[in-house]
Structures are given as C-alpha cells and as structure tokens.
Short mmCIF file of C-alpha atoms and ligand atoms in Angstrom, two decimals:
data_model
loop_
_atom_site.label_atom_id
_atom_site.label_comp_id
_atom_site.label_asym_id
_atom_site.label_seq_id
_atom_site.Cartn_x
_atom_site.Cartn_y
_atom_site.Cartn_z
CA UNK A 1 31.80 -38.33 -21.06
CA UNK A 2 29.11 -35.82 -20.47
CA UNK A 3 28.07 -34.30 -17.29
CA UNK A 4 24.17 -33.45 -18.50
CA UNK A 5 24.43 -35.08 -21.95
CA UNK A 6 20.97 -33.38 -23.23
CA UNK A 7 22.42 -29.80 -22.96
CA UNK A 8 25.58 -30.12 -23.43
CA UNK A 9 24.79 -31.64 -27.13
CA UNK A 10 21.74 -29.90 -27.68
CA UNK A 11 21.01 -28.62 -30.99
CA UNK A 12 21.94 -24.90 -31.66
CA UNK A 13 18.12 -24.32 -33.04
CA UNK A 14 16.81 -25.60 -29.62
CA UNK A 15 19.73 -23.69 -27.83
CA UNK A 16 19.18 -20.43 -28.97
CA UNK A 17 15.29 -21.28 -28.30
CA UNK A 18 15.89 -22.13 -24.73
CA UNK A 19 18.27 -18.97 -24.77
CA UNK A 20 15.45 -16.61 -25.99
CA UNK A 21 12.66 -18.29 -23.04
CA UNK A 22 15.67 -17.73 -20.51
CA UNK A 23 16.29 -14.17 -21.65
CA UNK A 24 12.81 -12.66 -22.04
CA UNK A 25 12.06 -14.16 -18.02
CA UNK A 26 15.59 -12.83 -17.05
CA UNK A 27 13.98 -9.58 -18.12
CA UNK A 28 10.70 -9.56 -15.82
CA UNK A 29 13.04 -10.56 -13.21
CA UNK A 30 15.70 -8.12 -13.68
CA UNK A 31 12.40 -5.28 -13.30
CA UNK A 32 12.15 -6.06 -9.78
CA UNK A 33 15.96 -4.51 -9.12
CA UNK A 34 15.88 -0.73 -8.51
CA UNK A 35 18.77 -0.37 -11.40
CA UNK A 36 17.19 -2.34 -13.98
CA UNK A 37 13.49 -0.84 -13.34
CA UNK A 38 15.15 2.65 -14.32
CA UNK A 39 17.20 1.28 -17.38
CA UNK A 40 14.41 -0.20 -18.72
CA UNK A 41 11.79 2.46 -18.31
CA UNK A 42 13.70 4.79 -20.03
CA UNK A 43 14.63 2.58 -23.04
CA UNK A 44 11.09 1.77 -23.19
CA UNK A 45 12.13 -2.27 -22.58
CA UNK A 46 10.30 -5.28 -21.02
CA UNK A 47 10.03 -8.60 -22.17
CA UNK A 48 7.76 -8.28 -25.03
CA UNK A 49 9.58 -5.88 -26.68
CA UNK A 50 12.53 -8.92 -27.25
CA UNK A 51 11.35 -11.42 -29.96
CA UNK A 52 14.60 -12.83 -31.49
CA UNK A 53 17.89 -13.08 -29.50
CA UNK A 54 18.93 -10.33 -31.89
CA UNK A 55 16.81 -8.15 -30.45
CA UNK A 56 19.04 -8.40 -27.43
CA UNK A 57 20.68 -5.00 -28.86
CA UNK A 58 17.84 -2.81 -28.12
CA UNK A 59 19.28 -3.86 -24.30
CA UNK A 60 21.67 -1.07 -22.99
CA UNK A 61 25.59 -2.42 -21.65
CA UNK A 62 25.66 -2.67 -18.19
CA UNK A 63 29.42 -1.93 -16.50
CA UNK A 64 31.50 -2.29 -13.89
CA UNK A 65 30.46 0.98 -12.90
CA UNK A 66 27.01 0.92 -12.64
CA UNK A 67 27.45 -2.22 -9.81
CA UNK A 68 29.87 0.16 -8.15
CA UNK A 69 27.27 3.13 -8.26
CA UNK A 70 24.46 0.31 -7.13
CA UNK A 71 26.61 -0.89 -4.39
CA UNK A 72 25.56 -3.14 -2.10
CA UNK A 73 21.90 -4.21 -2.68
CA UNK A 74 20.87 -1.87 -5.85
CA UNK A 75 20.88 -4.66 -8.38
CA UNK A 76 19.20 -7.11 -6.13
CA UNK A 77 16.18 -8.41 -8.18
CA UNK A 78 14.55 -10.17 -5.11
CA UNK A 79 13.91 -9.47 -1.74
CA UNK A 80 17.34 -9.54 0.17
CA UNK A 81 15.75 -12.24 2.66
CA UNK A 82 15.89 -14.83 -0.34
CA UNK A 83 19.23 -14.23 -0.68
CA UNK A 84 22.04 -16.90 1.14
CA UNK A 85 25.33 -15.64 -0.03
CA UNK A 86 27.18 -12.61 -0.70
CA UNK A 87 30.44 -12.35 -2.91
CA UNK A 88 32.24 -9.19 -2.85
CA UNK A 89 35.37 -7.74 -5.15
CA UNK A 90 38.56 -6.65 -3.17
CA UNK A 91 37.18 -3.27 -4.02
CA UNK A 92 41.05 -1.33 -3.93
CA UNK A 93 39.78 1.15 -6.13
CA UNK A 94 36.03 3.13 -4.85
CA UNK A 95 33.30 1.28 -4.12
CA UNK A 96 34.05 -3.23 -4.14
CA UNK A 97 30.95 -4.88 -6.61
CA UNK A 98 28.90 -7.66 -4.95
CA UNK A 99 27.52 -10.22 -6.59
CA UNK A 100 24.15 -11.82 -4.52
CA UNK A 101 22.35 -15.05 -4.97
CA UNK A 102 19.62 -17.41 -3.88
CA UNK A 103 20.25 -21.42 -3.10
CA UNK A 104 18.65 -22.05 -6.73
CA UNK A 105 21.92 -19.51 -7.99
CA UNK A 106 24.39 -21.32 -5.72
CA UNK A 107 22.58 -24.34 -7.01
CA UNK A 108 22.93 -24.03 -10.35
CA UNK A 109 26.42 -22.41 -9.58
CA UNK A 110 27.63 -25.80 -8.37
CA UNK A 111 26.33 -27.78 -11.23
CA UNK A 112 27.81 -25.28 -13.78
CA UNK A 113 31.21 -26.01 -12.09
CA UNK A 114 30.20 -30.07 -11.77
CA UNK A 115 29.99 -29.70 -15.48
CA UNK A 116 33.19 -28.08 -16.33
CA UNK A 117 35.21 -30.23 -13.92
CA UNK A 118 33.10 -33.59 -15.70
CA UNK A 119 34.66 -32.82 -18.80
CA UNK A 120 37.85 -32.82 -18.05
CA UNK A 121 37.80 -36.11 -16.57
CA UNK A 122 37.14 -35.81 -13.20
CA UNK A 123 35.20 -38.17 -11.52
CA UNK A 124 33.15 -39.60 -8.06
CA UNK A 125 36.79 -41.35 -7.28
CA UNK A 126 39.08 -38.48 -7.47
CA UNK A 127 40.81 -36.35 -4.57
CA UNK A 128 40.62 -32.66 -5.41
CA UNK A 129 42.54 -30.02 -3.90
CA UNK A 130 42.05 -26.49 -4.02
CA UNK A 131 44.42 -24.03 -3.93
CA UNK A 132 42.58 -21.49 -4.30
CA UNK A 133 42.25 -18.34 -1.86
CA UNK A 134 38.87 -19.20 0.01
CA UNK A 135 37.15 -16.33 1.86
CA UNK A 136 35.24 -13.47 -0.82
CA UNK A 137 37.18 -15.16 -3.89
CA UNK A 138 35.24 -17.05 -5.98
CA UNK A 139 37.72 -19.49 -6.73
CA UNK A 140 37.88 -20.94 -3.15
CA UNK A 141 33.73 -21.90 -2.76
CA UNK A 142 33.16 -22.22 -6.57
CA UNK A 143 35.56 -25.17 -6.88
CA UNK A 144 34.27 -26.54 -3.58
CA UNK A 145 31.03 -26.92 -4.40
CA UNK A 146 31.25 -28.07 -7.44
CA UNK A 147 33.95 -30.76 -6.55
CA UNK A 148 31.45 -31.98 -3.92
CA UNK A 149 28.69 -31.95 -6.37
CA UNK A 150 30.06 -33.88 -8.70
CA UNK A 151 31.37 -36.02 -5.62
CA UNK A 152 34.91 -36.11 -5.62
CA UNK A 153 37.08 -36.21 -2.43
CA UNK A 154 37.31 -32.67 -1.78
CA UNK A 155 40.14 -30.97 -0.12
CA UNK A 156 40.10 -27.22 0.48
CA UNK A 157 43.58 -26.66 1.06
CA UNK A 158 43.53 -22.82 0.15
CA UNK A 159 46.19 -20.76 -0.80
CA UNK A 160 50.03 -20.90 -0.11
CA UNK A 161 52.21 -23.12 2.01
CA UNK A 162 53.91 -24.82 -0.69
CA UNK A 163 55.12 -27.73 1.48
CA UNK A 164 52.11 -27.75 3.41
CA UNK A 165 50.47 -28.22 0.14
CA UNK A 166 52.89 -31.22 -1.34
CA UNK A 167 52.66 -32.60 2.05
CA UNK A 168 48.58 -33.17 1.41
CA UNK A 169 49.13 -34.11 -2.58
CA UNK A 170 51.23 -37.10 -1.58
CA UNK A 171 49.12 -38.08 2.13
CA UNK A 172 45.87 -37.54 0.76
CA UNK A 173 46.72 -39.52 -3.13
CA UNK A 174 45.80 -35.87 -4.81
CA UNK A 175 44.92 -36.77 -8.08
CA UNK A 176 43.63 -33.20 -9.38
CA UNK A 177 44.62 -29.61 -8.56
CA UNK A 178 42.63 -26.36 -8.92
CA UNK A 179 45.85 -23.68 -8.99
CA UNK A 180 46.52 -20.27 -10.61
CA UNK A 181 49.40 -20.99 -13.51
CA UNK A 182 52.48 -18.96 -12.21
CA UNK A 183 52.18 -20.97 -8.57
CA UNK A 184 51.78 -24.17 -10.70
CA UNK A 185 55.52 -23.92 -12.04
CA UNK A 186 56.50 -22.96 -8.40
CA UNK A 187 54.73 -26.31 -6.99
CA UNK A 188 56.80 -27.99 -9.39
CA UNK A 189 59.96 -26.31 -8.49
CA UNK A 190 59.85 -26.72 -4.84
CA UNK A 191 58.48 -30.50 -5.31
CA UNK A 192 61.80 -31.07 -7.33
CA UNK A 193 64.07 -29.08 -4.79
CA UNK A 194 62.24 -31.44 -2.36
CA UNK A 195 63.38 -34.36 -4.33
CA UNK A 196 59.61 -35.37 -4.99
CA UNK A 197 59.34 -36.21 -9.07
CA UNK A 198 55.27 -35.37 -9.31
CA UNK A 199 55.28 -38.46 -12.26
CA UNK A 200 56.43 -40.83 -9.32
CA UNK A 201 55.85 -39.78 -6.04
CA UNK A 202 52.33 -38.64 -6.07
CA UNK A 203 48.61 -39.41 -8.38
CA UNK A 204 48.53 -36.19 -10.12
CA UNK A 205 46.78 -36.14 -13.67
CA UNK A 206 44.64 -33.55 -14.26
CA UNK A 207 44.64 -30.23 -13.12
CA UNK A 208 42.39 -26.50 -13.61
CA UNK A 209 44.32 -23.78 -14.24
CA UNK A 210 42.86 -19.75 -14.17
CA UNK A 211 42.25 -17.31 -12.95
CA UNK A 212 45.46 -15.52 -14.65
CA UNK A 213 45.82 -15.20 -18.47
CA UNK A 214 48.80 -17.87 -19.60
CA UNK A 215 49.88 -18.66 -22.77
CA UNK A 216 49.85 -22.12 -23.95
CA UNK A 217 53.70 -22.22 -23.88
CA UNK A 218 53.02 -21.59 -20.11
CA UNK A 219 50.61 -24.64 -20.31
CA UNK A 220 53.03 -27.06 -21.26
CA UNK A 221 55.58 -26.07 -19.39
CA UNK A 222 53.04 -27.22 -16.39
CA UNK A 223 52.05 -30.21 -17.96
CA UNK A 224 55.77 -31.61 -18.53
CA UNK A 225 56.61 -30.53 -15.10
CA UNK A 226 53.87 -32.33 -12.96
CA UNK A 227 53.28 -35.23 -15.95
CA UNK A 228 49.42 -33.92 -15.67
CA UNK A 229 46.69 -32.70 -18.36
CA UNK A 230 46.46 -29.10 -17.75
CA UNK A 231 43.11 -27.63 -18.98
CA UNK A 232 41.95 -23.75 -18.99
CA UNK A 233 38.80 -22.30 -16.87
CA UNK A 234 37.33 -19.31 -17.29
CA UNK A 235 35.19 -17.01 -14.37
CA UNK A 236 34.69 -14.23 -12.87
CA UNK A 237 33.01 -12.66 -9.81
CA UNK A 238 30.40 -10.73 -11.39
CA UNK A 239 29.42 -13.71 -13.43
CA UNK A 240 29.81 -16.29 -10.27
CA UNK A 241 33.12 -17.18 -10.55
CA UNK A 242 34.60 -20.40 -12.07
CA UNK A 243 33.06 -22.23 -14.38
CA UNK A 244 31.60 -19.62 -17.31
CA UNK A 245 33.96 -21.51 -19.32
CA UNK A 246 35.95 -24.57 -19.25
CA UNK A 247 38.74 -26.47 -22.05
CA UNK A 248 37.57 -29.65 -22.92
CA UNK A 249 39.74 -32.36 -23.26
CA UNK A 250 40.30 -31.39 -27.01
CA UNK A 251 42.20 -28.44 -25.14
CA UNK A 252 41.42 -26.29 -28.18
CA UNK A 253 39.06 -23.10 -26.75
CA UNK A 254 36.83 -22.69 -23.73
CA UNK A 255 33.21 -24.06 -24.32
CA UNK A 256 31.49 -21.21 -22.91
CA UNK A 257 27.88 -22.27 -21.32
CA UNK A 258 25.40 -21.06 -23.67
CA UNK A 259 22.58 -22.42 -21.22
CA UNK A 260 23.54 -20.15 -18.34
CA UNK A 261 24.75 -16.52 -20.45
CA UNK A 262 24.15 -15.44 -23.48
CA UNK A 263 27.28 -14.53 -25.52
CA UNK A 264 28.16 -11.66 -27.58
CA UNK A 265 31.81 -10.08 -29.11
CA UNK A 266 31.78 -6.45 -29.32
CA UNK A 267 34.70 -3.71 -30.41
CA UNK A 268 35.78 -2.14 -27.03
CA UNK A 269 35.61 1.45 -29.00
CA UNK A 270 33.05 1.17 -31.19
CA UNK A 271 30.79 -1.23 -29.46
CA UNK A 272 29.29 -2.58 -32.78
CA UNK A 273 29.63 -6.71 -32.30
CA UNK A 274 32.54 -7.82 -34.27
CA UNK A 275 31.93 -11.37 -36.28
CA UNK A 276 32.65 -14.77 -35.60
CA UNK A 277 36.67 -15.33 -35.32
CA UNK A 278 37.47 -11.48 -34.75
CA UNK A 279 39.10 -10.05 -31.48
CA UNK A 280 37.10 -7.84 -29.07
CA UNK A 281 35.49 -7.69 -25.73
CA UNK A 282 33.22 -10.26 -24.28
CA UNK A 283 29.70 -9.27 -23.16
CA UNK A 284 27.61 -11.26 -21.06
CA UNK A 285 24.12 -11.63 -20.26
CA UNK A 286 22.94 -14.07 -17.59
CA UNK A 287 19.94 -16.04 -18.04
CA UNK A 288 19.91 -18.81 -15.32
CA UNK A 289 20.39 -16.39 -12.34
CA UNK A 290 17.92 -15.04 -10.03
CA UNK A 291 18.86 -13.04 -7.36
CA UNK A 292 21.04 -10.18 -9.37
CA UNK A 293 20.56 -10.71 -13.16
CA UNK A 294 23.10 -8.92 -15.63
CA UNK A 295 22.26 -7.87 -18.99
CA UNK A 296 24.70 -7.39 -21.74
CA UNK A 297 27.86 -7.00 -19.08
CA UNK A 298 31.17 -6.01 -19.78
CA UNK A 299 33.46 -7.68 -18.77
CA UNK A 300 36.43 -6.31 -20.13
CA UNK A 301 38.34 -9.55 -21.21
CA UNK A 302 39.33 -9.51 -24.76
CA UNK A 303 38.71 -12.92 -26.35
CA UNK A 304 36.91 -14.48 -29.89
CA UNK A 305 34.65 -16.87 -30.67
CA UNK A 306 36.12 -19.80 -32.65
CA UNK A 307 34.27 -21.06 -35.75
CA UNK A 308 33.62 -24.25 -36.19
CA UNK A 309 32.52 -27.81 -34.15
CA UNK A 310 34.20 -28.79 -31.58
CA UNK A 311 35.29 -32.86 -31.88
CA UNK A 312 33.75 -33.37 -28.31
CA UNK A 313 30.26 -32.91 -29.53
CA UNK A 314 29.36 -29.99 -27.26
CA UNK A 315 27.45 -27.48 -29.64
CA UNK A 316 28.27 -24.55 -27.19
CA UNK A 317 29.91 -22.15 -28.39
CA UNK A 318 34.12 -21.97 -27.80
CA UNK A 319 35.84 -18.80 -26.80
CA UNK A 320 39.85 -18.38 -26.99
CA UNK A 321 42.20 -18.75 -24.51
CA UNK A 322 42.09 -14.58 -23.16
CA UNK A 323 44.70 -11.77 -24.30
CA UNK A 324 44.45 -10.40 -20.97
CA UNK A 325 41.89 -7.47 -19.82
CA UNK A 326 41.39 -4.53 -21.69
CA UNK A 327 43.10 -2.93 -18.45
CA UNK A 328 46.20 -5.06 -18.87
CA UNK A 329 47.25 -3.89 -21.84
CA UNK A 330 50.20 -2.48 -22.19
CA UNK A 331 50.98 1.49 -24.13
CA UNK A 332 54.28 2.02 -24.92
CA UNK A 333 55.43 3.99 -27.12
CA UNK A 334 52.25 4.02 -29.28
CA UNK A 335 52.58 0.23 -29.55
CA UNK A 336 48.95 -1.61 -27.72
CA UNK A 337 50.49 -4.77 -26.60
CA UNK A 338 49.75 -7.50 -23.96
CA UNK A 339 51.87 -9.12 -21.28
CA UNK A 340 50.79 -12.38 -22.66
CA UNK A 341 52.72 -11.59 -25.83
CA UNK A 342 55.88 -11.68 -24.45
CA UNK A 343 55.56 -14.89 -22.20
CA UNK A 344 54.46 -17.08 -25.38
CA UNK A 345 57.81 -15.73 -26.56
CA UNK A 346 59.74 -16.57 -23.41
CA UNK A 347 57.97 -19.75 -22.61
CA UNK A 348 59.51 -21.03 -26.16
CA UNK A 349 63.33 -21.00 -24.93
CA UNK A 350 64.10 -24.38 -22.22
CA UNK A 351 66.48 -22.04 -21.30
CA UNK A 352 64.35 -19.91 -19.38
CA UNK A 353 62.53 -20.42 -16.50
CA UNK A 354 59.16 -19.66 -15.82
CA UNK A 355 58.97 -16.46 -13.49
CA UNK A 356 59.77 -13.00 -15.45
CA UNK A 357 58.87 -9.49 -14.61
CA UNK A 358 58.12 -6.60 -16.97
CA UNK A 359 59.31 -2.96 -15.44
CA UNK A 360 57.54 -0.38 -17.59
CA UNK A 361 60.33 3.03 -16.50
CA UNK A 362 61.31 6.05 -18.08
CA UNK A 363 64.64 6.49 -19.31
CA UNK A 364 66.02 10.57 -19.60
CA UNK A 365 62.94 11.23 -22.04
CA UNK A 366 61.80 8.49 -23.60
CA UNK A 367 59.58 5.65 -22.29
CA UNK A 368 61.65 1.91 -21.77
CA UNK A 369 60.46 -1.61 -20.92
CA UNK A 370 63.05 -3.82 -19.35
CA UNK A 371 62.10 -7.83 -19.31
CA UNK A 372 63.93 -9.96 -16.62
CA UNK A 373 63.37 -13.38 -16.88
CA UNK A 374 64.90 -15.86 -14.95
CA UNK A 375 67.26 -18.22 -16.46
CA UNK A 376 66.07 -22.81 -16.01
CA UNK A 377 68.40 -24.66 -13.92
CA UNK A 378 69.78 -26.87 -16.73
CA UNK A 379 71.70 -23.79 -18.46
CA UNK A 380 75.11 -22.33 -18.44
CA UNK A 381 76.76 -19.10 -17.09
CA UNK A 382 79.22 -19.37 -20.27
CA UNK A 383 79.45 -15.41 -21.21
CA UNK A 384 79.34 -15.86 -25.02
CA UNK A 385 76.29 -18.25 -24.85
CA UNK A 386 74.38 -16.26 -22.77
CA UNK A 387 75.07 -13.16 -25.03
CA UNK A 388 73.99 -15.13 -28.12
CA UNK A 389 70.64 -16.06 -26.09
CA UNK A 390 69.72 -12.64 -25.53
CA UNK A 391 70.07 -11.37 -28.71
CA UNK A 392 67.63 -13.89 -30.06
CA UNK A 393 65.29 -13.18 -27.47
CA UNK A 394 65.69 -10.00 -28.13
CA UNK A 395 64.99 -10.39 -32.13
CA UNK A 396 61.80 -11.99 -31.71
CA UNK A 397 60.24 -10.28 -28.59
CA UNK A 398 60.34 -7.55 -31.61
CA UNK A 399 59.02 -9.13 -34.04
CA UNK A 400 56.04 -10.17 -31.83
CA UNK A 401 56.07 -6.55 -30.25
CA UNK A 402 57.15 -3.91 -32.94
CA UNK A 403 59.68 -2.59 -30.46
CA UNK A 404 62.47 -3.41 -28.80
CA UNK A 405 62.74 -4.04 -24.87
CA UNK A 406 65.91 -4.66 -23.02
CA UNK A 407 66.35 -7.87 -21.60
CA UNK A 408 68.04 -9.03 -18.38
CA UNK A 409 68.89 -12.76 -18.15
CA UNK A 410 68.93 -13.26 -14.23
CA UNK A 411 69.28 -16.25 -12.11
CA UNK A 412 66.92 -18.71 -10.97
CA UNK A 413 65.45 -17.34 -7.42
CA UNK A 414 66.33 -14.09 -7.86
CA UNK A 415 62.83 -12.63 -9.32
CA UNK A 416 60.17 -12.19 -6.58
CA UNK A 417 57.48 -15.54 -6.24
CA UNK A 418 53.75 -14.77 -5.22
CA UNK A 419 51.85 -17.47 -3.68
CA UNK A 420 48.47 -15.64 -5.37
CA UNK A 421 48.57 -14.57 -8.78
CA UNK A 422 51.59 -13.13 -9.88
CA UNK A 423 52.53 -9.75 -10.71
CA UNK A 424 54.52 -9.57 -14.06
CA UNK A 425 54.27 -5.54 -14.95
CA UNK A 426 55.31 -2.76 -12.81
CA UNK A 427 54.69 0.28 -14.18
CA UNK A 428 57.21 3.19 -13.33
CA UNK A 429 56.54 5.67 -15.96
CA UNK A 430 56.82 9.31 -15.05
CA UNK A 431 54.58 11.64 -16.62
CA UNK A 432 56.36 13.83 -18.20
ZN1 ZN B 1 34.80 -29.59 -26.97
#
C-alpha cells in the first residue's frame, strides 16, 4: 500500500532530522541565486546560522512578488545550462513567475506524483487519462510523468472535448481520471445525456480531482455520479505542480510531503504561525529542489494542519481540504466569506444541480450578491414547491454567511459550462 514505504512511515524524530539536513543544504544552494545571495546577506543568514527547524523563522517570506520582480532567471540557483524545463504562470496580471528545474527536480517531481497517485490505489495495470490542460500548466506534464513512473497506461487526453473524451474512457477501458471538479459533474452529465451509465458502460474507479477548491458535498456528488472514489490533490506551479499533497484513501486531509517542503501555518495579517488545528495561510519551504529553491513561500491558500494520526500510517503531516485563496475571498458588506461556503450549502439539496454562479452587483446604494444555481433534472417546476425551496436555501446560505443573498433557481443548461476551471464569482461592484 505504500509507494516508498521507509518515508512515507518514517518516524517524525527522523523526519524532522532529515528535514533540518535538507533545509540547511537548501540554504548553500539557494546562495548561488542572485535573489537569495541578497536576502541572505542582509539578514546575516547561511546555513550555520539554522540549528533547529525552528530556527527556520530567522528566514525572511519570500512572495509572489519577489519571483515577479526576479523574472525570468533571478531565482535560478544553478547555472541555466543545468536546467531542462521551464514552467511559466499565465502571467494576466505584470510580469508571469517561472518556476526552473534540473532532471534530478523533474526527477524527483515524478516520483512525488508516483507517490500520491500509489496511494490512492493506482497501479502498473491501470489506464490513466488526463484531462488536464497540457502546455505551461502543471497539471498536464505533472500527471504524465508521474502516471508513467509509476507505470500505468498513460493517456494524455488534455483538456475539453467532452465526447472526444468519453469516446477514449470507454475504447481505451479508462479506469482513472485526473479532472478539475466542476468538469467532473459535466462528464457525468453529458455521459448520461449520451445514454452511457459510467457504473456500466465503462472501468472507472478512481479518480484525482484539483486544481479548484470543492467542497466535499461537491465530492460526492462526483463519486455517486461516475460510481468512482474521488480523492483530493493539492499543487501548485511555484511549488511544481501536482502532487504537494494528496487524500489518502482514508479521504480525511491531504498528507502533505514533509520530505520534499517544509510546512508552516501562519496568520495572513499578523504573520505570527498560528497552532496546530487553527486557520491561516500555508508557507512553504522546499528542500528537495535544486534548480530554484524557495524559502518560507507564500502561497496564499488558506488551509490547517489536522492533529492527530492518520489510520494509513503515513506520519506526514495532513492539511485540510482549502477555503479557497486568500484572493478568493469574498467582502461584502463587511462580511469575509468564501465561495466554497456557499457550494457546501448548495451541494446539500438533490434538488440542485451542480453548476451555480455568484454575481457580486450593486443595487441603488448598497452592495448585493445574487446566487443562481441551476435546478437537477429529477425536480419539479410546481410554483409553490419551488418557492418553499428557495426560502430554505435562502435560510441557511445565512446562517452559514451572516447575510442574506438573493437566490435565482434556474434551469438545468441555462448557466454557462467551462471546459477549464470554472468561474463561479463575477464581480460587478461599482465603486461608489
Ligand atoms: Zn493517511
């Protein structure tokens, strides 16, 4: 059941050990990059001045920001020649962030993946198929070479073409998916418009869903609709992409690789780390990475750590399923809330559907949110029933929220579909 048994169980003393070895040679490393040589000169930092892992806070954050303002080759921490791949963010606003590495990174990249995919139950004799966008985003090579690592049939379907993609699922005997949750519900749809039941007509069982924050309602909406295990990953470009963290089949928080990045919780405002169990923002250093080390990065995801063993036996640590971004939360009125708040709510009602939209508008002088959601096929257009069903939604979307949205009940197909990630906020607000 374990991809690398020895350090995926290994004790938390001999972790952190390994951890502290990894960090304080991540730090001689990271001297050779133009950025880091200046960072650490003025804070008066090399690698003897960390002795414990705690000592980690004498490091200062690095940001978003500061790969922008390094952009391309200022974090490199070897010479560009050793370097085989470049990954670069879409970049819409100033300057895209790349992310460089060696074979050892892409390496090591692949295994982390192997590992992730391992635990879930994936094996030599599965067919994998990505649906991922290939190209600059992470989730199209990440999953590839990992798949092929761990040697499963690997298919890199990419993204979109919904029949296109059924078509290969039933030819090829697809028995797990990589796919972004909100086109996972609209697989399922248009396999059951094509009169394909996923439970007969193909080998699906276990598929990887990211790369967008879903709530767990959302998760088992997917599982009943394609009769599959649906398990939660975790990546990002600046830290590779997929496979930072991965469900295990306990499906109860994302082991988080504790040999590869060192882990920390810290208040977004304060930047103090919070403790075990408490909300904040997850900051990562990388200490298996060669060609463009990271210290203490922020990544802007709000998450916790969860106390406690995991059943599985893995000692490394377990992060929750993500809020959202600290960019996707939502101000209204005062209120901080996230868009993940309200599908949990949604998700609960079989009378709903699974594709809503949140329009964020401003009504005469005061600030509104209106939620359409679309309404499941199984339901009725009867005017009192539907009347009753809003108002329920209604009273507990403000419970959850501590306001009250209005809410449009509309009909199935009538909301926009994305074959990427979906967009579920527009924002419409006037400044006034
Ligand atoms: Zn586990």
């Amino acid at each position: 059941m374990y991809w690398q048994q020895d350090i995926e169980t290994l004790s938390r003393d001999r972790l952190e050990k390994l951890q502290l070895e990894r960090l304080k040679a991540t730090l001689d490393l990271a001297y050779n990059s133009p950025f880091y040589k200046k960072t650490m000169d003025e804070n008066g930092i090399s690698s003897d001045s960390i002795h414990s892992l705690d000592d980690l806070k004498k490091i200062p954050f690095t940001t978003k920001n500061d790969l922008r303002e390094h952009y391309p080759y200022g974090m490199a921490a070897v010479p560009i020649k050793q370097c085989v791949r470049l990954h670069s963010s879409s970049g819409t606003t100033g300057n895209p962030t790349v992310v460089l590495h060696s074979q050892k990174d892409l390496d090591e990249w692949a295994n982390q993946v192997a590992r992730c995919m391992y635990m879930v139950g994936i094996r030599d004799t599965d067919v994998f198929q990505n649906t991922s966008g290939y190209g600059m985003f992470t989730g199209g090579l990440g999953f590839q070479y990992g798949a092929e690592k761990l040697g499963a049939l690997t298919v890199p379907a990419a993204a979109g073409n919904t029949k296109r993609q059924i078509k290969f699922i039933r030819d090829f005997e697809t028995t797990c998916l990589h796919i972004i949750p909100s086109y996972a519900t609209r697989l399922a749809e248009v396999m059951y418009e094509e009169g394909v039941d996923p439970r007969k007509n193909t080998k699906l069982k276990i598929i990887c869903i990211g790369a967008e924050p879903h709530s767990e309602e959302q998760r088992k909406r997917i599982e009943q609709l394609l009769g599959v295990k649906a398990y939660n990953c975790f990546g990002m470009s600046e830290m590779n992409g997929p496979g930072v963290a991965f469900e295990c089949t306990e499906q109860n928080g994302l082991h988080i690789w504790e040999d590869y990045v060192i882990v920390e919780i810290i208040d977004p405002v304060t930047l103090k780390p919070v403790k075990d169990g408490e909300l904040g923002e997850l900051v990562l250093t990388t200490i298996n990475r060669e060609a463009m080390p990271l210290l203490r990065y922020r990544t802007r995801d709000l998450t916790r750590i969860l106390p406690g063993n995991c059943p599985c036996g893995r000692t490394h640590k377990r992060i929750a399923r993500f809020q959202g971004r600290s960019d996707d939360m939502i101000i209204l009125k005062g209120v901080n809330l996230f868009p993940i708040q309200i599908e949990t709510i949604l998700m609960q009602f079989k009378e709903l559907g699974s594709n809503y939209l949140i329009t964020l508008e401003t009504v005469g002088n005061s600030d509104e949110m209106l939620i359409e959601v679309e309404l499941s096929d199984l339901f009725t257009d009867d005017y009192s029933v539907l009347q009753g069903l809003t108002k329920e939604i209604i009273r507990q979307l403000r419970d959850e929220l501590l306001l009250t949205p209005r809410l449009k009940l509309v009909a199935r197909g009538s909301l926009p579909v994305q074959e990427g990630k979906a967009i579920r906020v527009k924002d419409l607000r006037k400044i006034i």
